[in-house]
Coordinates of C-alpha atoms and ligand atoms in Angstrom, one line a residue:
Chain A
X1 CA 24.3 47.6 -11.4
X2 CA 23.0 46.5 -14.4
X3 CA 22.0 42.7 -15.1
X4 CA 24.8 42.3 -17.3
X5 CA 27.5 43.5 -15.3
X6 CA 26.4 41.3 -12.2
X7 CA 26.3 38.4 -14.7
X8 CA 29.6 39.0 -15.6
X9 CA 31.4 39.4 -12.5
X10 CA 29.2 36.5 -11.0
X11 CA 29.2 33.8 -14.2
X12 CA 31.4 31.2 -12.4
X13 CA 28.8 31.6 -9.4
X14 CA 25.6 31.3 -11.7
X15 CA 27.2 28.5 -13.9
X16 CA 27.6 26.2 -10.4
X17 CA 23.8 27.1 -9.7
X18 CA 23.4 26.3 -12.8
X19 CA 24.8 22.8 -12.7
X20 CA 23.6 22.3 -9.4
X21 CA 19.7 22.9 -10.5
X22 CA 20.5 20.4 -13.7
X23 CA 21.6 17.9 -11.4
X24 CA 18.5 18.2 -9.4
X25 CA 16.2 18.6 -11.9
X26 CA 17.5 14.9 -13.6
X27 CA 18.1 13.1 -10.2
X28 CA 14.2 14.4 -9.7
X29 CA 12.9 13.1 -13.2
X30 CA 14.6 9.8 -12.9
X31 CA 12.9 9.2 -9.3
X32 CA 9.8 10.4 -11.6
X33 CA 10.0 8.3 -14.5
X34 CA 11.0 5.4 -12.5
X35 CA 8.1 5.3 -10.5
X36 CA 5.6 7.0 -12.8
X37 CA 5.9 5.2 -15.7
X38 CA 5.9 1.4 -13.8
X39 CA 3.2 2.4 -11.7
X40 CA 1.0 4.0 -14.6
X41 CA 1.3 0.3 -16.8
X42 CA 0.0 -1.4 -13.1
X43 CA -3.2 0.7 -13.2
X44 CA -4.1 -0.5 -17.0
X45 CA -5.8 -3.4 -15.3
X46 CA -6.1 -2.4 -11.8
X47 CA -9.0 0.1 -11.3
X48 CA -8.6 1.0 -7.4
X49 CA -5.1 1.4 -7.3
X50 CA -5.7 3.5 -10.2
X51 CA -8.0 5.7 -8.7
X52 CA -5.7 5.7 -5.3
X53 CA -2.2 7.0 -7.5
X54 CA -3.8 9.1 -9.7
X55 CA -5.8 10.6 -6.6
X56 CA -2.6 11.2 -4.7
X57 CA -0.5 12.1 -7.7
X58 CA -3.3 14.8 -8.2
X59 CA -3.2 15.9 -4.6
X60 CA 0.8 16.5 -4.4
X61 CA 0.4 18.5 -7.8
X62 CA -2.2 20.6 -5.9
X63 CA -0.3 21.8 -2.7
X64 CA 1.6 25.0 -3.8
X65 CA 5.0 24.1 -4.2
X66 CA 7.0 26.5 -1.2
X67 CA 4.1 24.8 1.0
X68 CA 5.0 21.0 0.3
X69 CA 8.9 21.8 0.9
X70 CA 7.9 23.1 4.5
X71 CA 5.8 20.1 5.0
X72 CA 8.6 17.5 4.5
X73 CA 10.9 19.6 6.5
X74 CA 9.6 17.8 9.8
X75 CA 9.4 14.6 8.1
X76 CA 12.2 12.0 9.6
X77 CA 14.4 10.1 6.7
X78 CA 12.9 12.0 3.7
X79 CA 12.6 15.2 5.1
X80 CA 15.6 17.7 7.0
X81 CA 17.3 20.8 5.1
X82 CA 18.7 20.7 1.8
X83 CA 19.1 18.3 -1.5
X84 CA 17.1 15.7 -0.6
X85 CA 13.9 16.9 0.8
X86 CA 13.6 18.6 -2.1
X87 CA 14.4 16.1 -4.7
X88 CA 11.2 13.8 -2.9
X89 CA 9.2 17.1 -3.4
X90 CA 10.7 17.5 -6.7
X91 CA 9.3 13.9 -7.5
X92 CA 5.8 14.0 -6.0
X93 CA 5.3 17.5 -8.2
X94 CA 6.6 15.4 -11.5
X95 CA 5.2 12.7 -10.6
X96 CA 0.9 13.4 -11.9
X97 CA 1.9 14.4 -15.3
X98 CA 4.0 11.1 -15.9
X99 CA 1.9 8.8 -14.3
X100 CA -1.4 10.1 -16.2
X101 CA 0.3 10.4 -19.6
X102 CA 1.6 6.8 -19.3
X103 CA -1.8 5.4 -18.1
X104 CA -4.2 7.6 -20.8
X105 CA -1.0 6.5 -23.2
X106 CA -1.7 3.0 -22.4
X107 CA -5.1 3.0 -22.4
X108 CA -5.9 5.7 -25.7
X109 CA -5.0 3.0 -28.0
X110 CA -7.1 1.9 -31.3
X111 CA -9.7 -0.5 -29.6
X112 CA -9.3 -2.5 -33.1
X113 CA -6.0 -2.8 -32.5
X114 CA -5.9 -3.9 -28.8
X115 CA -8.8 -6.5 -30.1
X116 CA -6.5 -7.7 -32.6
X117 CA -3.6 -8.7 -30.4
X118 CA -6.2 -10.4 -28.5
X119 CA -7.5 -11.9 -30.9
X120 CA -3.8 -13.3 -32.2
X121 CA -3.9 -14.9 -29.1
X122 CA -1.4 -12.6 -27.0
X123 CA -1.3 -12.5 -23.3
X124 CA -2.3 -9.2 -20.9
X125 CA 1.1 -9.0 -20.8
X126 CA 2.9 -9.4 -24.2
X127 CA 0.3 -7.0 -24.9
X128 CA 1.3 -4.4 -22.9
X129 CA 5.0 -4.3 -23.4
X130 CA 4.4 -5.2 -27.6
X131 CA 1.3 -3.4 -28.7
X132 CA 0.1 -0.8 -25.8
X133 CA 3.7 0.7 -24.6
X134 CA 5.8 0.8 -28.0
X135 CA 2.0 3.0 -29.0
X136 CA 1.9 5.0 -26.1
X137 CA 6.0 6.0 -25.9
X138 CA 5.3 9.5 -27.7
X139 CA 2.3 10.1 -25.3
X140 CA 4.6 9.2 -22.1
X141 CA 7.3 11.3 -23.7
X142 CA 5.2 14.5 -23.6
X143 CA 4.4 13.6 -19.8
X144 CA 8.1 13.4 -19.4
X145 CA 8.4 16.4 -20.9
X146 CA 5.7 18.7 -19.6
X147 CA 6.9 16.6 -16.2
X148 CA 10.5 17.9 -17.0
X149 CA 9.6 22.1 -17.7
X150 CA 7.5 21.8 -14.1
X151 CA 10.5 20.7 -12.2
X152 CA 13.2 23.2 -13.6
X153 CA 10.6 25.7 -11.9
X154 CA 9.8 24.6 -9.1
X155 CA 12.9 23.4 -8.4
X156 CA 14.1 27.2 -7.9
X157 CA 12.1 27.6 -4.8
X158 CA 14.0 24.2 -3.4
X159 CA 16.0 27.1 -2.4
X160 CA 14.2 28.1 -0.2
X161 CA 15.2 24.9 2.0
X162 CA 19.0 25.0 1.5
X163 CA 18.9 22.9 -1.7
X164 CA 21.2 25.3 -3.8
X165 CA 20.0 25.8 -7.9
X166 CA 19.4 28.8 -9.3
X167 CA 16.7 29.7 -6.6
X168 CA 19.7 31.4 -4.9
X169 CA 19.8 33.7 -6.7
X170 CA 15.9 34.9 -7.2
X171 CA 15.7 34.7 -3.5
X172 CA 18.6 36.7 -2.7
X173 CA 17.6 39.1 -5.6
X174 CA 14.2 39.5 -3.8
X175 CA 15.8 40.1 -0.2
X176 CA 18.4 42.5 -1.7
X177 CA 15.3 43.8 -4.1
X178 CA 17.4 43.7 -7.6
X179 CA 16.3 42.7 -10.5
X180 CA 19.7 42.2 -11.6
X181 CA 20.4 39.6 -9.2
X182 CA 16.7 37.8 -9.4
X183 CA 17.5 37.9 -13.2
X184 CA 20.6 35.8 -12.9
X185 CA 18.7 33.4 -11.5
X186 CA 15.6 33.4 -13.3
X187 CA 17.1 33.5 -17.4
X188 CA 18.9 30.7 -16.7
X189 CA 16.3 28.4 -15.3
X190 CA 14.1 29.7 -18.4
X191 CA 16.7 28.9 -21.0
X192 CA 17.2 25.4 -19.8
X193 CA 13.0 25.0 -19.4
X194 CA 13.1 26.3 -22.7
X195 CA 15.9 23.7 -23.7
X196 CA 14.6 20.6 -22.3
X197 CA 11.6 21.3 -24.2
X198 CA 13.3 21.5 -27.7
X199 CA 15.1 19.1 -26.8
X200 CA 12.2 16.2 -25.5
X201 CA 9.7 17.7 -28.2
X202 CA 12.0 16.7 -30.8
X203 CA 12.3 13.2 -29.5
X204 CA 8.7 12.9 -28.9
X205 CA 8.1 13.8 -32.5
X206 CA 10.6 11.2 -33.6
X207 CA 8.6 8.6 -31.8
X208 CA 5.5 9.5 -32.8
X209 CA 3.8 6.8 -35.5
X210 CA 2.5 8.0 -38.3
Chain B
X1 CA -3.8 0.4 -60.0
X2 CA -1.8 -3.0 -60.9
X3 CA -2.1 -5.8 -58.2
X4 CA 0.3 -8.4 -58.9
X5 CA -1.9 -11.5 -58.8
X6 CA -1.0 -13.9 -56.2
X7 CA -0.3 -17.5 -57.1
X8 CA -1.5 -19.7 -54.5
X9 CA 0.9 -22.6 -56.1
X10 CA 3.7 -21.2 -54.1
X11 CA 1.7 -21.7 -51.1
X12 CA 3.4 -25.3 -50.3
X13 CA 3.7 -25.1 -46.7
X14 CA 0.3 -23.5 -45.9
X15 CA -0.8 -27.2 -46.7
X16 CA 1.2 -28.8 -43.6
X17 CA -2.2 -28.9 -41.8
X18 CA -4.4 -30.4 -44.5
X19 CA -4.2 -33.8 -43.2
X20 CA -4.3 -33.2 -39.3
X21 CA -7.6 -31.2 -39.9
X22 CA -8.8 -34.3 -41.9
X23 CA -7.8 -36.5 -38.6
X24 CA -10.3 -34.5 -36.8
X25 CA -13.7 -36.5 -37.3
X26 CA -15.9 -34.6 -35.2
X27 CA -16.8 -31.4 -36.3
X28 CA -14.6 -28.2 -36.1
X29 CA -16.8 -26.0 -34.6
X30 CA -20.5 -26.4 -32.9
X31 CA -22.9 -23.8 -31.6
X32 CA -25.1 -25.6 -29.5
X33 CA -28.3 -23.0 -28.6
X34 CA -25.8 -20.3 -28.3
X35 CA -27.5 -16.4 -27.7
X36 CA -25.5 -13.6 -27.0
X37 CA -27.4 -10.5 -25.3
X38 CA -25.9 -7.1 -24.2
X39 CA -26.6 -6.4 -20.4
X40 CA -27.0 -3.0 -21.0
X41 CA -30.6 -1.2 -19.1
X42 CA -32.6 -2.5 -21.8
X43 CA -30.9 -6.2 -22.5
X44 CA -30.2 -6.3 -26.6
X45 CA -30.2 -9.9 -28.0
X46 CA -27.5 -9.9 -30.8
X47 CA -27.3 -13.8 -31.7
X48 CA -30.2 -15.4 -30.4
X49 CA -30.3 -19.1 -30.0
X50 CA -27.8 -20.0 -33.0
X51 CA -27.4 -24.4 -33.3
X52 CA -25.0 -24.7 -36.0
X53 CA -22.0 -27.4 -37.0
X54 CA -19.0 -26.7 -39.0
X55 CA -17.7 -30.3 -40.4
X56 CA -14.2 -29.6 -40.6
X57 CA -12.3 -29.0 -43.7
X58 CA -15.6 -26.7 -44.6
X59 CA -16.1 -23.6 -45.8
X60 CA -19.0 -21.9 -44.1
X61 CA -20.1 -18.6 -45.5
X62 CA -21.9 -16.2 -43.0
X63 CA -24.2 -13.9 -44.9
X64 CA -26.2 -11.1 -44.0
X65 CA -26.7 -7.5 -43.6
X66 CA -24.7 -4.9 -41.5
X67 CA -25.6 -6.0 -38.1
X68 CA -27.1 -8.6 -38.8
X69 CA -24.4 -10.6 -36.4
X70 CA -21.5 -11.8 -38.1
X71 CA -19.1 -10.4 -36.5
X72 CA -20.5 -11.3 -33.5
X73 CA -20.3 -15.6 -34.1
X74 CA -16.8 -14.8 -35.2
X75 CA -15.7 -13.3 -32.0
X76 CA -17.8 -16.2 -29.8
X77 CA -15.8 -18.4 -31.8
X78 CA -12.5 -17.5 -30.5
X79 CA -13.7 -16.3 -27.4
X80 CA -13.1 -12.7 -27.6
X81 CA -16.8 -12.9 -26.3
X82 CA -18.8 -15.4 -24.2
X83 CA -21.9 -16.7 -24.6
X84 CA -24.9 -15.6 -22.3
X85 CA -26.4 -19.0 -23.2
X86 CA -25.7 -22.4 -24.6
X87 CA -21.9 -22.9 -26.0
X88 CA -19.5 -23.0 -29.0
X89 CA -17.3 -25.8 -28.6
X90 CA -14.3 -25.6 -30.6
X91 CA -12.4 -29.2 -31.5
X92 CA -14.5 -31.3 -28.8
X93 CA -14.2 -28.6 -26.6
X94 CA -16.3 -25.5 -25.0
X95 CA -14.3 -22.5 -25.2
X96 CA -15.2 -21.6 -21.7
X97 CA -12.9 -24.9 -21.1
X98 CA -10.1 -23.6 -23.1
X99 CA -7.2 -21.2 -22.3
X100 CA -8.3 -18.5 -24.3
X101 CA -4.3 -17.9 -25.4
X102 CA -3.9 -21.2 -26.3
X103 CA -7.4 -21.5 -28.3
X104 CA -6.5 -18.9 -30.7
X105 CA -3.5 -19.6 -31.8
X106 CA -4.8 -22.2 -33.2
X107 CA -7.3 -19.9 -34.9
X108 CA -6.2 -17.8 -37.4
X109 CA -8.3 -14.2 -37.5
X110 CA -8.4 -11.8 -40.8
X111 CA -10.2 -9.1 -38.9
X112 CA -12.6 -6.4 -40.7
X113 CA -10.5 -3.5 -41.4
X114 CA -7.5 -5.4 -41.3
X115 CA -6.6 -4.7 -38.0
X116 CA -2.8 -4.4 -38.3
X117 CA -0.3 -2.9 -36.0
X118 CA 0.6 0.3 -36.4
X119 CA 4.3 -0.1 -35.0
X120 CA 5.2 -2.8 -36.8
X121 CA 6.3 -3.5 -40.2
X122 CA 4.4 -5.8 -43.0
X123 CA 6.8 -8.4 -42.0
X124 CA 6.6 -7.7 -38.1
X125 CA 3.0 -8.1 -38.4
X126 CA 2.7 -11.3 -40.7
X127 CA 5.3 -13.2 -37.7
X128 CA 3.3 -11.8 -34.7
X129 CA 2.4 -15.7 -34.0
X130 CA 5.8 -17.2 -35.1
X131 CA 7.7 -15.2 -32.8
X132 CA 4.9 -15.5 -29.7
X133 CA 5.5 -19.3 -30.6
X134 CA 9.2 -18.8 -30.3
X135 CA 9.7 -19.8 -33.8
X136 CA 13.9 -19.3 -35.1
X137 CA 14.3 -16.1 -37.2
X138 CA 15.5 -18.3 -40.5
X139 CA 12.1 -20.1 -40.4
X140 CA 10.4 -17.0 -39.5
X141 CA 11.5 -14.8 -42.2
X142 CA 11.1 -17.7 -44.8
X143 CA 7.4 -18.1 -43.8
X144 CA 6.9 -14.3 -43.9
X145 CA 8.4 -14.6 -47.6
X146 CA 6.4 -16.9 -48.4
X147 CA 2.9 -15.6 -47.1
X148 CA 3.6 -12.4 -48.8
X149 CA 4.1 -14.0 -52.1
X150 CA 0.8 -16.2 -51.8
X151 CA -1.1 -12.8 -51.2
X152 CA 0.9 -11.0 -54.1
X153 CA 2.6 -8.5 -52.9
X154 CA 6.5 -8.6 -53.9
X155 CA 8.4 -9.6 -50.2
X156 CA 11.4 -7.5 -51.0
X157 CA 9.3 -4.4 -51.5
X158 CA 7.1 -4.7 -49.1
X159 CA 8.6 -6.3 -46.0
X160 CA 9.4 -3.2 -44.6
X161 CA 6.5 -0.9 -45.0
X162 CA 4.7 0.3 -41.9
X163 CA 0.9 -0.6 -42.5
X164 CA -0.1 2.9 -43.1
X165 CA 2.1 2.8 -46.5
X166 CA 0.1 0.7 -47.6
X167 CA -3.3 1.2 -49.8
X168 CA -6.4 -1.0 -48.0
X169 CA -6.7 -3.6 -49.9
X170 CA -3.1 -4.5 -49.4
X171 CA -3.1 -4.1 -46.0
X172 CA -6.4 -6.3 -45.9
X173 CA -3.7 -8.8 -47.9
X174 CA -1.2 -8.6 -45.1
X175 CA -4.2 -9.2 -42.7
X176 CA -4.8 -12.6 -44.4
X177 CA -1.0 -13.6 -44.7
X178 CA -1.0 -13.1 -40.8
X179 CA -3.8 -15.2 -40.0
X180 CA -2.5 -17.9 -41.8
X181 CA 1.3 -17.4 -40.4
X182 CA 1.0 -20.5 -38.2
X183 CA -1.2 -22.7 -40.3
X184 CA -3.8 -23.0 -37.9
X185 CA -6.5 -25.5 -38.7
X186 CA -9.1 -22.7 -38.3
X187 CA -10.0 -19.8 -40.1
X188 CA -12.2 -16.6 -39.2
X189 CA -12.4 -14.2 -42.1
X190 CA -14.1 -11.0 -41.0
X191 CA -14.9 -9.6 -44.8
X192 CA -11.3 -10.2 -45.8
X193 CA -11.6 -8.3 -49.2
X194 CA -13.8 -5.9 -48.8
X195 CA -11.6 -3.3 -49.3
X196 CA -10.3 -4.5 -53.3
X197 CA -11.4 -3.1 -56.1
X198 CA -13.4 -5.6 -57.7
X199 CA -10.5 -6.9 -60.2
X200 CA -8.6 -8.2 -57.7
X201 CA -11.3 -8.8 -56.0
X202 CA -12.5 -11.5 -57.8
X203 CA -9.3 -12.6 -58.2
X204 CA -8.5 -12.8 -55.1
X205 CA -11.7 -14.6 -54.8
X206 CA -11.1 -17.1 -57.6
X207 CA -7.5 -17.9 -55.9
X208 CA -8.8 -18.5 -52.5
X209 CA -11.4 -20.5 -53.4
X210 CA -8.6 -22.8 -55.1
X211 CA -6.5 -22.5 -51.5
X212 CA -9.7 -23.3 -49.3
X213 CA -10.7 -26.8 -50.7
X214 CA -6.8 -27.6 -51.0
X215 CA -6.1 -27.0 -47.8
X216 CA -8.6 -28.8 -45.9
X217 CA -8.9 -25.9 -43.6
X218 CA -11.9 -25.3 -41.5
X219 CA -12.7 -21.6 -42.8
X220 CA -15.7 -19.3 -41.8
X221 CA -16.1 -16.5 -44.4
X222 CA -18.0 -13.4 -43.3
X223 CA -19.6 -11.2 -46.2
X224 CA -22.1 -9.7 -47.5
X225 CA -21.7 -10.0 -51.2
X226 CA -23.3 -13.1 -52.6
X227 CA -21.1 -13.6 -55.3
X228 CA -18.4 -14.3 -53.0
X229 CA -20.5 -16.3 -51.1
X230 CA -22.0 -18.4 -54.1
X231 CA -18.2 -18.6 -55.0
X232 CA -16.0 -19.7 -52.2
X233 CA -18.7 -21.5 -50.2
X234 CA -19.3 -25.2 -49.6
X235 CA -22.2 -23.9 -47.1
X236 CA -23.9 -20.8 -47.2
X237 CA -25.6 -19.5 -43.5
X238 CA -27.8 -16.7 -43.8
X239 CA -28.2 -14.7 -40.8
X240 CA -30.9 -12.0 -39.7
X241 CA -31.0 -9.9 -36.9
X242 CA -29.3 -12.9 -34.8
X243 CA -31.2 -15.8 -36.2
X244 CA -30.0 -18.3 -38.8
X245 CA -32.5 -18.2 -41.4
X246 CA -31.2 -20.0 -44.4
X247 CA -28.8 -22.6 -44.2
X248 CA -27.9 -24.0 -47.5
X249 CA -25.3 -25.8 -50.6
X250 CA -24.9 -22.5 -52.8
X251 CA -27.0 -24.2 -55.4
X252 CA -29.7 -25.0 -52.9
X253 CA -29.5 -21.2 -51.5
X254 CA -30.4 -20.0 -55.1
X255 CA -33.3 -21.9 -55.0
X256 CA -35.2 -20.9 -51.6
X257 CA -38.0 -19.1 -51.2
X258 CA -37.8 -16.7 -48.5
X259 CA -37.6 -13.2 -48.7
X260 CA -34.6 -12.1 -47.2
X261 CA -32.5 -14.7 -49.3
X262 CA -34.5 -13.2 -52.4
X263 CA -33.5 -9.8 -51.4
X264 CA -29.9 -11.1 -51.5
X265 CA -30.2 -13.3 -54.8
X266 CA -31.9 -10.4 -55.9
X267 CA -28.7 -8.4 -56.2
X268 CA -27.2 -11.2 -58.7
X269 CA -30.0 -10.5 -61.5
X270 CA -28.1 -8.6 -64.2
X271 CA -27.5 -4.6 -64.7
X272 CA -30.7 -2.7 -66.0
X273 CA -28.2 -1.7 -69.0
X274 CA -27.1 -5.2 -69.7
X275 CA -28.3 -6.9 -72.9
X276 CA -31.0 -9.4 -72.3
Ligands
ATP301 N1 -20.0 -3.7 -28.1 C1 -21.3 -3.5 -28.6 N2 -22.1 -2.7 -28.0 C2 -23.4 -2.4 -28.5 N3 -23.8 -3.0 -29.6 C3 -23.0 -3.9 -30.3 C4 -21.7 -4.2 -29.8 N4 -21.1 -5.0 -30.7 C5 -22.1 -5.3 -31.6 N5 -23.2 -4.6 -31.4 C6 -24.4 -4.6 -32.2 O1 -24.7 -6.0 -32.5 C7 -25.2 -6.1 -33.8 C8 -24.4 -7.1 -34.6 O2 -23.1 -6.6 -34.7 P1 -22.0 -7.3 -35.7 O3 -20.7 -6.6 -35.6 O4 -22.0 -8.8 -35.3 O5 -22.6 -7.1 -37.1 P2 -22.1 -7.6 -38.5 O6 -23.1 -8.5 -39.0 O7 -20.7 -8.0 -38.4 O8 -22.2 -6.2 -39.3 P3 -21.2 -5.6 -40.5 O9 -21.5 -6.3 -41.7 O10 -21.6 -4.2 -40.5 O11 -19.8 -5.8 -40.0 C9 -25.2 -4.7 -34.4 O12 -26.5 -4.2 -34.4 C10 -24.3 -3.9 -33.5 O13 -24.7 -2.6 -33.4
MG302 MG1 -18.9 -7.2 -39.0

């Protein structure tokens, strides 16, 4: 059986994955971006929790993926077989490229300029949501985006805990041992990797000030 | 290059304040034994002991070399930095005793380098202050018409540039039509045109000099180009390594004999090729 046959006769099957992993992927990068990008404009000003989320954030990136899915399997509300554990684990693995983008973002700005606002007389505040984030949006983009190609991959091994996606596929591929069947799987989740990041580079260049 | 040169005569408005800084009897500003130090491992003293009052409606020129410390009295002045001794008090009061926020907004700041926000337009920049103060957009956009005309450059053309379209010395223009946005009664100018060819320049110069004494503003002028200073001040400080070292009328500043003024007089002498 070649890869192209199997595709064929199995396309309705793959697109489903196919949507299924999507769906995943965004409920997992809003989750993210919600808490990531809030949480990285707290630690502008708040040295220990910074060094507490960015410590964790670091941490969850740093547990191989298949591991951190078993380890919420036990865990009661969060944890169990299927979508959800793995959209928490989805988030915790998204969540260190977000959160440090936003904060170096937020912080990597022209010191002159920063002075300036103060100078105008600006609050912390006003300063954060008018000078430092509007400055920093192309940075948190590229965290949202290098956030974004992480999750499409790892989220094939949520199969691994019932979750569906395209993970079905490569697993069952590498039970059955074909590469026809692991390659349904795995083109798909590359194309859309390689279209979100297309995609989210072209917006990031179109925030970008010159 | 062509600069359109500004007419300050348009400048109506900027003149609101003339008479509420007159009201003020006391002086604007006051160092009273103010030093500045660095805690770093070895303590660096970068204004030492300054005692120094600015009447209001003055213009004070600081002079002096690079480092000298300009920049430095300028920032203690609207507390972007505290003294480590004595205090600036700033209209009757210490700034330590003001609400930073509230303090400079009633400051207007032309920083070196302009200073200008990247993300915003010429016109988003001029009305930073307007629209922190909540000002209506009618009122806003007139004053941001009107600023950009009294710094000549043509509103229409350049309300809507983003400040790196713009060649230095206009951006250093937009820099002074945003400190003066809300008419404070103070003004910091951190070497406001040092970035003009000197055409405009001393244009620029010649104009401001007319806007300074009509305004009754209380204005401190950092530089380090004599001319200027001879030109637009009513008070010329001289300052070295921290200290005040000459403080003078610009006719009396000609006239003293210390080195470090003569080095700076020295530069007015004419050009060796000149005709005698
Ligand atoms: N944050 C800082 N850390 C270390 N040194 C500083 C700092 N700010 C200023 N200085 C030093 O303090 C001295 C005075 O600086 P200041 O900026 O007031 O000089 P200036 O007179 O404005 O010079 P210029 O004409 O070059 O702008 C300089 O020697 C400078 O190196
Ligand atoms: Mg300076």
């Amino acid at each position: 059986m070649t890869p192209w046959t199997f595709f064929l006769e199995h396309r309705a099957e793959i697109l489903e994955a196919t949507a299924d992993h999507l769906t995943l992927v965004i409920i997992a990068m809003v989750f993210a971006i919600a808490i990531g990008v809030p949480l990285g404009m707290l630690i502008v000003h708040r040295p220990t929790l910074r060094n507490l989320a960015l410590g964790l954030a670091s941490i969850f990136q740093t547990i191989p993926s298949l591991a951190l899915f078993g380890f919420l399997i036990p865990i009661p509300f969060i944890g169990g077989i299927g979508r959800r554990t793995a959209i928490v684990a989805l988030v915790l693995y998204a969540l260190l490229p977000i959160l440090r983008n936003t904060y170096v973002g937020l912080t990597g700005i022209d010191p002159a300029v920063l002075e300036a606002a103060e100078a105008m007389g600006m609050t912390q505040s006003q300063i954060l949501w008018r000078v430092r984030l509007p400055l920093a949006r192309a940075v948190i983009l590229a965290g949202i985006r290098t956030a974004t190609i992480i999750t499409i991959g790892v989220a094939t091994i949520a199969a691994a805990i019932g979750a569906g996606g395209l993970g079905t596929f490569i697993f069952r591929g590498v039970a059955m041992v074909s590469d026809a069947v692991i390659l349904a799987g795995a083109i798909p989740a590359a194309l859309l990797a390689i279209a979100a990041d297309l995609l989210l580079g072209l917006l990031e260049r179109r925030l970008k000030i010159a | 290059m062509h600069y359109d040169v500004p007419s300050l005569e348009r400048g109506v408005s900027i003149e609101m304040n003339a008479k509420t800084a007159a009201e003020n009897t006391g002086p604007a500003i006051q160092f009273q034994h103010v030093t500045y130090s660095l805690s770093s491992s070895v303590p660096r003293t970068i204004v030492n002991d300054i005692c120094l009052s600015v009447a209001s409606g003055q213009t004070l020129v600081l002079l002096g070399r690079s480092g000298s410390g300009k920049t430095t009295l300028l920032k203690l002045i609207n507390s972007l930095l505290v003294p480590t001794a004595g205090q600036v008090i700033v209209r009757g009061r210490a700034t330590t005793d003001w609400d930073p926020i509230r303090l400079r907004r009633g400051i207007g700041y032309v920083i070196q380098d302009a200073g200008l926000f990247p993300h915003f337009t010429v016109a988003q920049n001029i009305a930073l202050i307007p629209s922190l103060e909540r000002w209506d957009a009618t009122r806003t956009a007139a004053r941001v018409d009107e600023l950009l005309s009294l710094v000549g450059l043509e509103p229409a053309e350049y309300c809507n540039r983003r400040p790196h379209q713009l060649s230095g010395g206009q951006r250093q223009r937009v820099g002074v039509a945003r400190a003066l946005a809300a008419d404070p009664p103070i003004l910091l100018m951190d070497e406001p045109f040092g970035a003009l060819d000197p055409v405009t320049r001393a244009e620029l110069q010649r104009e401001f000099s007319a806007l300074a004494r009509r305004l009754g503003k209380t204005i401190v002028f950092v530089t380090h180009d004599v001319r200027e200073a001879l030109l637009l001040a009513s008070r010329i400080i001289l300052l070295e390594s921290g200290r005040i070292i000459a403080d003078a009328t610009p006719q009396g500043f000609l006239r003293i004999d210390h080195p470090e003024v003569q080095a700076f007089t020295a530069c007015l002498t004419p050009l060796p090729g000149a005709s005698a």
